[in-house]
Amino acid sequence: MQGNSIETKSSLKWFLIKRFLVVMLFILISEEAIGILYDNCVIPWIFVFLETQQITITSNGSPIVLLAYVLLYLIASFLPTGVRSYVQYALNEHADASFQIAVDSPMFTGHWGTVLRIVVIVLFLILIVISVLPYLAGAFYYCRLVTKKVNELIEEEKEQQLAYDRQRNLLLSDIAHDIKTPLTTLCSYSKALSDEAVQGKKRQEYLDAIYHKSMRMSELITLLFEYVKMDSSGFELHKEEGDLGETLRECAAMLYTDYEDKKMELKIEIPEEPIPYCMDKVQMSRAITNLLTNAVRYGREGGKALVRLEEYTITVADDGMEIEQEFAKHIFEPFSRADRARSTKGGSGLGLSIASKIVQMHGGELKLDCDYGHGYTKAFQIVLHEGAE
């Protein structure tokens, strides 16, 4: 969920930036078009109209500023005589040489003058509103886009949360199933031994079964603990410079006897020269070990496996049973196993999920190649990026 939240914030950020640039471009084009229209049509027509009413205006500045000055000048004409003269004089002084306004029309006196001033004021207000309309339209459109996008992201987060809750419930169900099966055996075998219902060689078989079931439960709980720990927001990697090749050799050496016990040939192709990489060695070793364990567990007895390091790509391949395409889509999900009957003879279904999380936290990707070739039926590949921090 934390990764999804980061992706959502990044997506929203770039959406807002791109849409903002589009809106600004719209405003710029619209403002330029209105300016051309005012300069060539509206303002000349206004000057002609005002001259017929004996209102003289000299201007060599912005049409929008001109409209604003004329509007303020006409509004000031409604003020008392002394105040009106002062405001109109101040406007002319402030405009300096850019704008000069003078009203000598006899029609601007009396009731008809009041009506005419109101009409002209309304006209200028309309023209000013039109001039700022691109900004108002752009702001309105941008707000609508942002609101719509935020609502979409909220719905997506709700759906992701529901999917996360469903996955968590399935995870808890699988945990209960995988623990209950060996626990049932432990209870029945312990009861038989307590009642002294078995003796001799059979007793030792029961003790061995109890030991193996206990170890399996311990392994499952350990894996579950690691998975939950990495999924928590407080978990952090402790990265330091290391050698990928040396880390891979150590992991392969640790499990070499397991391959020998299964009579599997483990082919190791690791370059001698160091391949430096900033990583959490403990966690990266856990991811590689999980892949190696998966290969020996599901590989063919008497078969072969491959451990290869090419630059920053680690490959673990085997010639065991092929993986179905439908199952391959969900193989990195927790408790995903090909044996859907949930036989306890297989793995826990958490190893690959943990490995995938570790690799992602290192800025890489864990991939499954079902068509790797070279005599291998499948290959898991850790693809890292040079210089990743």
mmCIF file of N, CA and C in Angstrom, residues 118-220:
data_model
loop_
_atom_site.group_PDB
_atom_site.id
_atom_site.type_symbol
_atom_site.label_atom_id
_atom_site.label_comp_id
_atom_site.label_asym_id
_atom_site.label_seq_id
_atom_site.Cartn_x
_atom_site.Cartn_y
_atom_site.Cartn_z
ATOM 1 N N ILE A 118 -24.249 55.456 -17.107
ATOM 2 C CA ILE A 118 -24.491 54.076 -16.667
ATOM 3 C C ILE A 118 -24.330 53.094 -17.823
ATOM 4 N N VAL A 119 -24.872 53.461 -18.995
ATOM 5 C CA VAL A 119 -24.755 52.593 -20.174
ATOM 6 C C VAL A 119 -23.290 52.389 -20.545
ATOM 7 N N VAL A 120 -22.536 53.490 -20.554
ATOM 8 C CA VAL A 120 -21.114 53.396 -20.915
ATOM 9 C C VAL A 120 -20.350 52.569 -19.885
ATOM 10 N N ILE A 121 -20.677 52.781 -18.603
ATOM 11 C CA ILE A 121 -20.010 52.011 -17.545
ATOM 12 C C ILE A 121 -20.277 50.517 -17.705
ATOM 13 N N VAL A 122 -21.560 50.174 -17.974
ATOM 14 C CA VAL A 122 -21.904 48.754 -18.173
ATOM 15 C C VAL A 122 -21.158 48.187 -19.377
ATOM 16 N N LEU A 123 -21.088 48.999 -20.448
ATOM 17 C CA LEU A 123 -20.369 48.559 -21.645
ATOM 18 C C LEU A 123 -18.898 48.278 -21.334
ATOM 19 N N PHE A 124 -18.275 49.185 -20.603
ATOM 20 C CA PHE A 124 -16.857 49.000 -20.274
ATOM 21 C C PHE A 124 -16.653 47.830 -19.311
ATOM 22 N N LEU A 125 -17.612 47.660 -18.403
ATOM 23 C CA LEU A 125 -17.524 46.502 -17.503
ATOM 24 C C LEU A 125 -17.556 45.193 -18.297
ATOM 25 N N ILE A 126 -18.469 45.143 -19.277
ATOM 26 C CA ILE A 126 -18.574 43.943 -20.112
ATOM 27 C C ILE A 126 -17.265 43.698 -20.856
ATOM 28 N N LEU A 127 -16.688 44.753 -21.402
ATOM 29 C CA LEU A 127 -15.431 44.611 -22.141
ATOM 30 C C LEU A 127 -14.288 44.145 -21.231
ATOM 31 N N ILE A 128 -14.265 44.664 -19.992
ATOM 32 C CA ILE A 128 -13.220 44.241 -19.051
ATOM 33 C C ILE A 128 -13.409 42.788 -18.652
ATOM 34 N N VAL A 129 -14.670 42.400 -18.408
ATOM 35 C CA VAL A 129 -14.948 41.000 -18.059
ATOM 36 C C VAL A 129 -14.523 40.067 -19.185
ATOM 37 N N ILE A 130 -14.796 40.493 -20.440
ATOM 38 C CA ILE A 130 -14.384 39.680 -21.586
ATOM 39 C C ILE A 130 -12.867 39.552 -21.626
ATOM 40 N N SER A 131 -12.171 40.627 -21.274
ATOM 41 C CA SER A 131 -10.710 40.604 -21.326
ATOM 42 C C SER A 131 -10.101 39.665 -20.280
ATOM 43 N N VAL A 132 -10.797 39.531 -19.132
ATOM 44 C CA VAL A 132 -10.275 38.623 -18.094
ATOM 45 C C VAL A 132 -10.940 37.241 -18.165
ATOM 46 N N LEU A 133 -11.836 37.069 -19.148
ATOM 47 C CA LEU A 133 -12.544 35.791 -19.266
ATOM 48 C C LEU A 133 -11.607 34.593 -19.440
ATOM 49 N N PRO A 134 -10.512 34.698 -20.231
ATOM 50 C CA PRO A 134 -9.599 33.534 -20.337
ATOM 51 C C PRO A 134 -9.061 33.077 -18.985
ATOM 52 N N TYR A 135 -8.758 34.064 -18.116
ATOM 53 C CA TYR A 135 -8.242 33.687 -16.788
ATOM 54 C C TYR A 135 -9.324 32.994 -15.960
ATOM 55 N N LEU A 136 -10.550 33.553 -16.011
ATOM 56 C CA LEU A 136 -11.648 32.940 -15.260
ATOM 57 C C LEU A 136 -11.968 31.549 -15.801
ATOM 58 N N ALA A 137 -12.016 31.431 -17.154
ATOM 59 C CA ALA A 137 -12.314 30.131 -17.761
ATOM 60 C C ALA A 137 -11.210 29.125 -17.471
ATOM 61 N N GLY A 138 -9.952 29.584 -17.558
ATOM 62 C CA GLY A 138 -8.824 28.697 -17.271
ATOM 63 C C GLY A 138 -8.828 28.217 -15.828
ATOM 64 N N ALA A 139 -9.097 29.133 -14.896
ATOM 65 C CA ALA A 139 -9.137 28.758 -13.486
ATOM 66 C C ALA A 139 -10.281 27.780 -13.210
ATOM 67 N N PHE A 140 -11.458 28.057 -13.802
ATOM 68 C CA PHE A 140 -12.605 27.171 -13.612
ATOM 69 C C PHE A 140 -12.326 25.782 -14.187
ATOM 70 N N TYR A 141 -11.774 25.754 -15.411
ATOM 71 C CA TYR A 141 -11.479 24.473 -16.067
ATOM 72 C C TYR A 141 -10.433 23.682 -15.274
ATOM 73 N N TYR A 142 -9.414 24.385 -14.798
ATOM 74 C CA TYR A 142 -8.347 23.717 -14.023
ATOM 75 C C TYR A 142 -8.902 23.144 -12.721
ATOM 76 N N CYS A 143 -9.748 23.917 -12.047
ATOM 77 C CA CYS A 143 -10.366 23.421 -10.797
ATOM 78 C C CYS A 143 -11.224 22.189 -11.058
ATOM 79 N N ARG A 144 -11.967 22.218 -12.164
ATOM 80 C CA ARG A 144 -12.794 21.056 -12.513
ATOM 81 C C ARG A 144 -11.921 19.825 -12.763
ATOM 82 N N LEU A 145 -10.819 20.006 -13.506
ATOM 83 C CA LEU A 145 -9.908 18.899 -13.795
ATOM 84 C C LEU A 145 -9.307 18.329 -12.516
ATOM 85 N N VAL A 146 -8.845 19.237 -11.644
ATOM 86 C CA VAL A 146 -8.221 18.788 -10.397
ATOM 87 C C VAL A 146 -9.228 18.028 -9.536
ATOM 88 N N THR A 147 -10.433 18.586 -9.420
ATOM 89 C CA THR A 147 -11.472 17.924 -8.624
ATOM 90 C C THR A 147 -11.801 16.543 -9.165
ATOM 91 N N LYS A 148 -11.939 16.450 -10.497
ATOM 92 C CA LYS A 148 -12.250 15.167 -11.129
ATOM 93 C C LYS A 148 -11.127 14.161 -10.915
ATOM 94 N N LYS A 149 -9.880 14.634 -11.100
ATOM 95 C CA LYS A 149 -8.731 13.734 -10.936
ATOM 96 C C LYS A 149 -8.609 13.251 -9.500
ATOM 97 N N VAL A 150 -8.781 14.145 -8.552
ATOM 98 C CA VAL A 150 -8.687 13.767 -7.131
ATOM 99 C C VAL A 150 -9.767 12.744 -6.781
ATOM 100 N N ASN A 151 -10.989 12.971 -7.284
ATOM 101 C CA ASN A 151 -12.072 12.012 -7.026
ATOM 102 C C ASN A 151 -11.751 10.648 -7.622
ATOM 103 N N GLU A 152 -11.153 10.644 -8.830
ATOM 104 C CA GLU A 152 -10.764 9.375 -9.450
ATOM 105 C C GLU A 152 -9.710 8.658 -8.618
ATOM 106 N N LEU A 153 -8.733 9.426 -8.126
ATOM 107 C CA LEU A 153 -7.675 8.824 -7.311
ATOM 108 C C LEU A 153 -8.229 8.293 -5.995
ATOM 109 N N ILE A 154 -9.205 9.018 -5.432
ATOM 110 C CA ILE A 154 -9.832 8.542 -4.186
ATOM 111 C C ILE A 154 -10.551 7.221 -4.433
ATOM 112 N N GLU A 155 -11.258 7.130 -5.571
ATOM 113 C CA GLU A 155 -11.947 5.880 -5.910
ATOM 114 C C GLU A 155 -10.947 4.748 -6.144
ATOM 115 N N GLU A 156 -9.830 5.076 -6.827
ATOM 116 C CA GLU A 156 -8.803 4.062 -7.061
ATOM 117 C C GLU A 156 -8.207 3.572 -5.745
ATOM 118 N N GLU A 157 -7.962 4.499 -4.833
ATOM 119 C CA GLU A 157 -7.405 4.114 -3.531
ATOM 120 C C GLU A 157 -8.396 3.245 -2.755
ATOM 121 N N LYS A 158 -9.694 3.575 -2.877
ATOM 122 C CA LYS A 158 -10.701 2.747 -2.206
ATOM 123 C C LYS A 158 -10.696 1.333 -2.774
ATOM 124 N N GLU A 159 -10.612 1.245 -4.122
ATOM 125 C CA GLU A 159 -10.570 -0.076 -4.758
ATOM 126 C C GLU A 159 -9.312 -0.828 -4.372
ATOM 127 N N GLN A 160 -8.168 -0.113 -4.332
ATOM 128 C CA GLN A 160 -6.920 -0.750 -3.923
ATOM 129 C C GLN A 160 -6.989 -1.223 -2.475
ATOM 130 N N GLN A 161 -7.652 -0.414 -1.632
ATOM 131 C CA GLN A 161 -7.774 -0.802 -0.224
ATOM 132 C C GLN A 161 -8.649 -2.044 -0.088
ATOM 133 N N LEU A 162 -9.742 -2.089 -0.879
ATOM 134 C CA LEU A 162 -10.604 -3.272 -0.851
ATOM 135 C C LEU A 162 -9.854 -4.508 -1.330
ATOM 136 N N ALA A 163 -9.065 -4.322 -2.425
ATOM 137 C CA ALA A 163 -8.268 -5.444 -2.940
ATOM 138 C C ALA A 163 -7.225 -5.876 -1.912
ATOM 139 N N TYR A 164 -6.625 -4.881 -1.237
ATOM 140 C CA TYR A 164 -5.636 -5.185 -0.195
ATOM 141 C C TYR A 164 -6.276 -5.934 0.959
ATOM 142 N N ASP A 165 -7.486 -5.515 1.349
ATOM 143 C CA ASP A 165 -8.190 -6.204 2.439
ATOM 144 C C ASP A 165 -8.545 -7.636 2.049
ATOM 145 N N ARG A 166 -8.976 -7.806 0.771
ATOM 146 C CA ARG A 166 -9.286 -9.162 0.314
ATOM 147 C C ARG A 166 -8.037 -10.040 0.318
ATOM 148 N N GLN A 167 -6.934 -9.472 -0.144
ATOM 149 C CA GLN A 167 -5.683 -10.231 -0.159
ATOM 150 C C GLN A 167 -5.229 -10.563 1.260
ATOM 151 N N ARG A 168 -5.400 -9.606 2.173
ATOM 152 C CA ARG A 168 -5.003 -9.848 3.560
ATOM 153 C C ARG A 168 -5.855 -10.950 4.181
ATOM 154 N N ASN A 169 -7.174 -10.913 3.902
ATOM 155 C CA ASN A 169 -8.045 -11.962 4.432
ATOM 156 C C ASN A 169 -7.674 -13.330 3.871
ATOM 157 N N LEU A 170 -7.344 -13.348 2.561
ATOM 158 C CA LEU A 170 -6.909 -14.603 1.949
ATOM 159 C C LEU A 170 -5.596 -15.067 2.571
ATOM 160 N N LEU A 171 -4.710 -14.095 2.832
ATOM 161 C CA LEU A 171 -3.433 -14.419 3.466
ATOM 162 C C LEU A 171 -3.647 -15.045 4.838
ATOM 163 N N LEU A 172 -4.543 -14.438 5.634
ATOM 164 C CA LEU A 172 -4.830 -14.985 6.965
ATOM 165 C C LEU A 172 -5.442 -16.382 6.865
ATOM 166 N N SER A 173 -6.318 -16.572 5.859
ATOM 167 C CA SER A 173 -6.923 -17.885 5.658
ATOM 168 C C SER A 173 -5.874 -18.930 5.308
ATOM 169 N N ASP A 174 -4.945 -18.544 4.429
ATOM 170 C CA ASP A 174 -3.887 -19.479 4.040
ATOM 171 C C ASP A 174 -2.951 -19.782 5.201
ATOM 172 N N ILE A 175 -2.669 -18.754 6.004
ATOM 173 C CA ILE A 175 -1.812 -18.970 7.180
ATOM 174 C C ILE A 175 -2.469 -19.978 8.114
ATOM 175 N N ALA A 176 -3.764 -19.752 8.371
ATOM 176 C CA ALA A 176 -4.485 -20.664 9.267
ATOM 177 C C ALA A 176 -4.459 -22.092 8.721
ATOM 178 N N HIS A 177 -4.633 -22.230 7.403
ATOM 179 C CA HIS A 177 -4.642 -23.563 6.793
ATOM 180 C C HIS A 177 -3.271 -24.222 6.907
ATOM 181 N N ASP A 178 -2.206 -23.455 6.577
ATOM 182 C CA ASP A 178 -0.866 -24.030 6.573
ATOM 183 C C ASP A 178 -0.353 -24.345 7.973
ATOM 184 N N ILE A 179 -0.863 -23.633 8.969
ATOM 185 C CA ILE A 179 -0.458 -23.934 10.345
ATOM 186 C C ILE A 179 -1.329 -25.046 10.934
ATOM 187 N N LYS A 180 -2.601 -25.049 10.559
ATOM 188 C CA LYS A 180 -3.519 -26.031 11.136
ATOM 189 C C LYS A 180 -3.147 -27.461 10.747
ATOM 190 N N THR A 181 -2.714 -27.652 9.481
ATOM 191 C CA THR A 181 -2.415 -29.009 9.015
ATOM 192 C C THR A 181 -1.311 -29.673 9.829
ATOM 193 N N PRO A 182 -0.110 -29.049 9.955
ATOM 194 C CA PRO A 182 0.908 -29.698 10.802
ATOM 195 C C PRO A 182 0.535 -29.708 12.278
ATOM 196 N N LEU A 183 -0.239 -28.700 12.712
ATOM 197 C CA LEU A 183 -0.633 -28.655 14.119
ATOM 198 C C LEU A 183 -1.554 -29.827 14.460
ATOM 199 N N THR A 184 -2.434 -30.186 13.528
ATOM 200 C CA THR A 184 -3.309 -31.342 13.736
ATOM 201 C C THR A 184 -2.489 -32.624 13.895
ATOM 202 N N THR A 185 -1.457 -32.754 13.040
ATOM 203 C CA THR A 185 -0.574 -33.929 13.141
ATOM 204 C C THR A 185 0.154 -33.932 14.472
ATOM 205 N N LEU A 186 0.645 -32.765 14.883
ATOM 206 C CA LEU A 186 1.358 -32.663 16.168
ATOM 207 C C LEU A 186 0.462 -33.099 17.327
ATOM 208 N N CYS A 187 -0.783 -32.618 17.307
ATOM 209 C CA CYS A 187 -1.705 -32.946 18.400
ATOM 210 C C CYS A 187 -2.001 -34.451 18.457
ATOM 211 N N SER A 188 -2.297 -35.028 17.279
ATOM 212 C CA SER A 188 -2.648 -36.456 17.254
ATOM 213 C C SER A 188 -1.452 -37.336 17.614
ATOM 214 N N TYR A 189 -0.269 -37.002 17.085
ATOM 215 C CA TYR A 189 0.915 -37.806 17.388
ATOM 216 C C TYR A 189 1.326 -37.643 18.849
ATOM 217 N N SER A 190 1.244 -36.409 19.357
ATOM 218 C CA SER A 190 1.596 -36.180 20.765
ATOM 219 C C SER A 190 0.650 -36.937 21.690
ATOM 220 N N LYS A 191 -0.639 -36.950 21.334
ATOM 221 C CA LYS A 191 -1.617 -37.671 22.145
ATOM 222 C C LYS A 191 -1.318 -39.169 22.157
ATOM 223 N N ALA A 192 -0.962 -39.703 20.964
ATOM 224 C CA ALA A 192 -0.645 -41.133 20.870
ATOM 225 C C ALA A 192 0.564 -41.477 21.721
ATOM 226 N N LEU A 193 1.584 -40.605 21.674
ATOM 227 C CA LEU A 193 2.792 -40.861 22.479
ATOM 228 C C LEU A 193 2.490 -40.714 23.970
ATOM 229 N N SER A 194 1.666 -39.735 24.315
ATOM 230 C CA SER A 194 1.315 -39.535 25.727
ATOM 231 C C SER A 194 0.547 -40.721 26.295
ATOM 232 N N ASP A 195 -0.320 -41.304 25.463
ATOM 233 C CA ASP A 195 -1.105 -42.465 25.906
ATOM 234 C C ASP A 195 -0.340 -43.772 25.748
ATOM 235 N N GLU A 196 0.924 -43.664 25.284
ATOM 236 C CA GLU A 196 1.761 -44.846 25.050
ATOM 237 C C GLU A 196 1.068 -45.850 24.129
ATOM 238 N N ALA A 197 0.379 -45.285 23.106
ATOM 239 C CA ALA A 197 -0.327 -46.127 22.146
ATOM 240 C C ALA A 197 0.610 -46.703 21.092
ATOM 241 N N VAL A 198 1.801 -46.124 20.982
ATOM 242 C CA VAL A 198 2.784 -46.640 20.011
ATOM 243 C C VAL A 198 4.077 -46.965 20.734
ATOM 244 N N GLN A 199 4.763 -47.974 20.277
ATOM 245 C CA GLN A 199 6.000 -48.422 20.910
ATOM 246 C C GLN A 199 7.032 -48.748 19.838
ATOM 247 N N GLY A 200 8.257 -48.870 20.254
ATOM 248 C CA GLY A 200 9.317 -49.337 19.370
ATOM 249 C C GLY A 200 9.610 -48.398 18.228
ATOM 250 N N LYS A 201 9.780 -48.995 17.050
ATOM 251 C CA LYS A 201 10.149 -48.244 15.856
ATOM 252 C C LYS A 201 9.082 -47.206 15.488
ATOM 253 N N LYS A 202 7.847 -47.559 15.708
ATOM 254 C CA LYS A 202 6.748 -46.640 15.391
ATOM 255 C C LYS A 202 6.831 -45.375 16.240
ATOM 256 N N ARG A 203 7.268 -45.518 17.455
ATOM 257 C CA ARG A 203 7.383 -44.379 18.361
ATOM 258 C C ARG A 203 8.402 -43.366 17.812
ATOM 259 N N GLN A 204 9.521 -43.917 17.312
ATOM 260 C CA GLN A 204 10.556 -43.042 16.743
ATOM 261 C C GLN A 204 10.032 -42.333 15.494
ATOM 262 N N GLU A 205 9.236 -43.022 14.690
ATOM 263 C CA GLU A 205 8.655 -42.396 13.501
ATOM 264 C C GLU A 205 7.739 -41.237 13.894
ATOM 265 N N TYR A 206 6.990 -41.412 14.961
ATOM 266 C CA TYR A 206 6.100 -40.353 15.430
ATOM 267 C C TYR A 206 6.913 -39.143 15.923
ATOM 268 N N LEU A 207 7.996 -39.437 16.633
ATOM 269 C CA LEU A 207 8.855 -38.358 17.127
ATOM 270 C C LEU A 207 9.494 -37.588 15.971
ATOM 271 N N ASP A 208 9.934 -38.323 14.949
ATOM 272 C CA ASP A 208 10.511 -37.664 13.774
ATOM 273 C C ASP A 208 9.466 -36.801 13.065
ATOM 274 N N ALA A 209 8.249 -37.311 12.958
ATOM 275 C CA ALA A 209 7.182 -36.556 12.305
ATOM 276 C C ALA A 209 6.882 -35.277 13.080
ATOM 277 N N ILE A 210 6.847 -35.385 14.407
ATOM 278 C CA ILE A 210 6.594 -34.203 15.237
ATOM 279 C C ILE A 210 7.694 -33.168 15.031
ATOM 280 N N TYR A 211 8.931 -33.645 14.955
ATOM 281 C CA TYR A 211 10.060 -32.732 14.759
ATOM 282 C C TYR A 211 9.944 -32.011 13.415
ATOM 283 N N HIS A 212 9.685 -32.752 12.345
ATOM 284 C CA HIS A 212 9.600 -32.149 11.012
ATOM 285 C C HIS A 212 8.415 -31.184 10.899
ATOM 286 N N LYS A 213 7.279 -31.550 11.492
ATOM 287 C CA LYS A 213 6.116 -30.656 11.457
ATOM 288 C C LYS A 213 6.398 -29.375 12.247
ATOM 289 N N SER A 214 7.100 -29.534 13.364
ATOM 290 C CA SER A 214 7.441 -28.361 14.174
ATOM 291 C C SER A 214 8.384 -27.433 13.414
ATOM 292 N N MET A 215 9.361 -28.017 12.726
ATOM 293 C CA MET A 215 10.297 -27.217 11.949
ATOM 294 C C MET A 215 9.578 -26.486 10.813
ATOM 295 N N ARG A 216 8.615 -27.178 10.212
ATOM 296 C CA ARG A 216 7.861 -26.533 9.125
ATOM 297 C C ARG A 216 7.057 -25.350 9.658
ATOM 298 N N MET A 217 6.416 -25.515 10.807
ATOM 299 C CA MET A 217 5.668 -24.417 11.391
ATOM 300 C C MET A 217 6.598 -23.260 11.744
ATOM 301 N N SER A 218 7.781 -23.584 12.262
ATOM 302 C CA SER A 218 8.755 -22.548 12.601
ATOM 303 C C SER A 218 9.199 -21.799 11.349
ATOM 304 N N GLU A 219 9.439 -22.551 10.255
ATOM 305 C CA GLU A 219 9.838 -21.928 8.997
ATOM 306 C C GLU A 219 8.732 -21.015 8.469
ATOM 307 N N LEU A 220 7.498 -21.483 8.540
ATOM 308 C CA LEU A 220 6.373 -20.700 8.040
ATOM 309 C C LEU A 220 6.209 -19.403 8.834
#
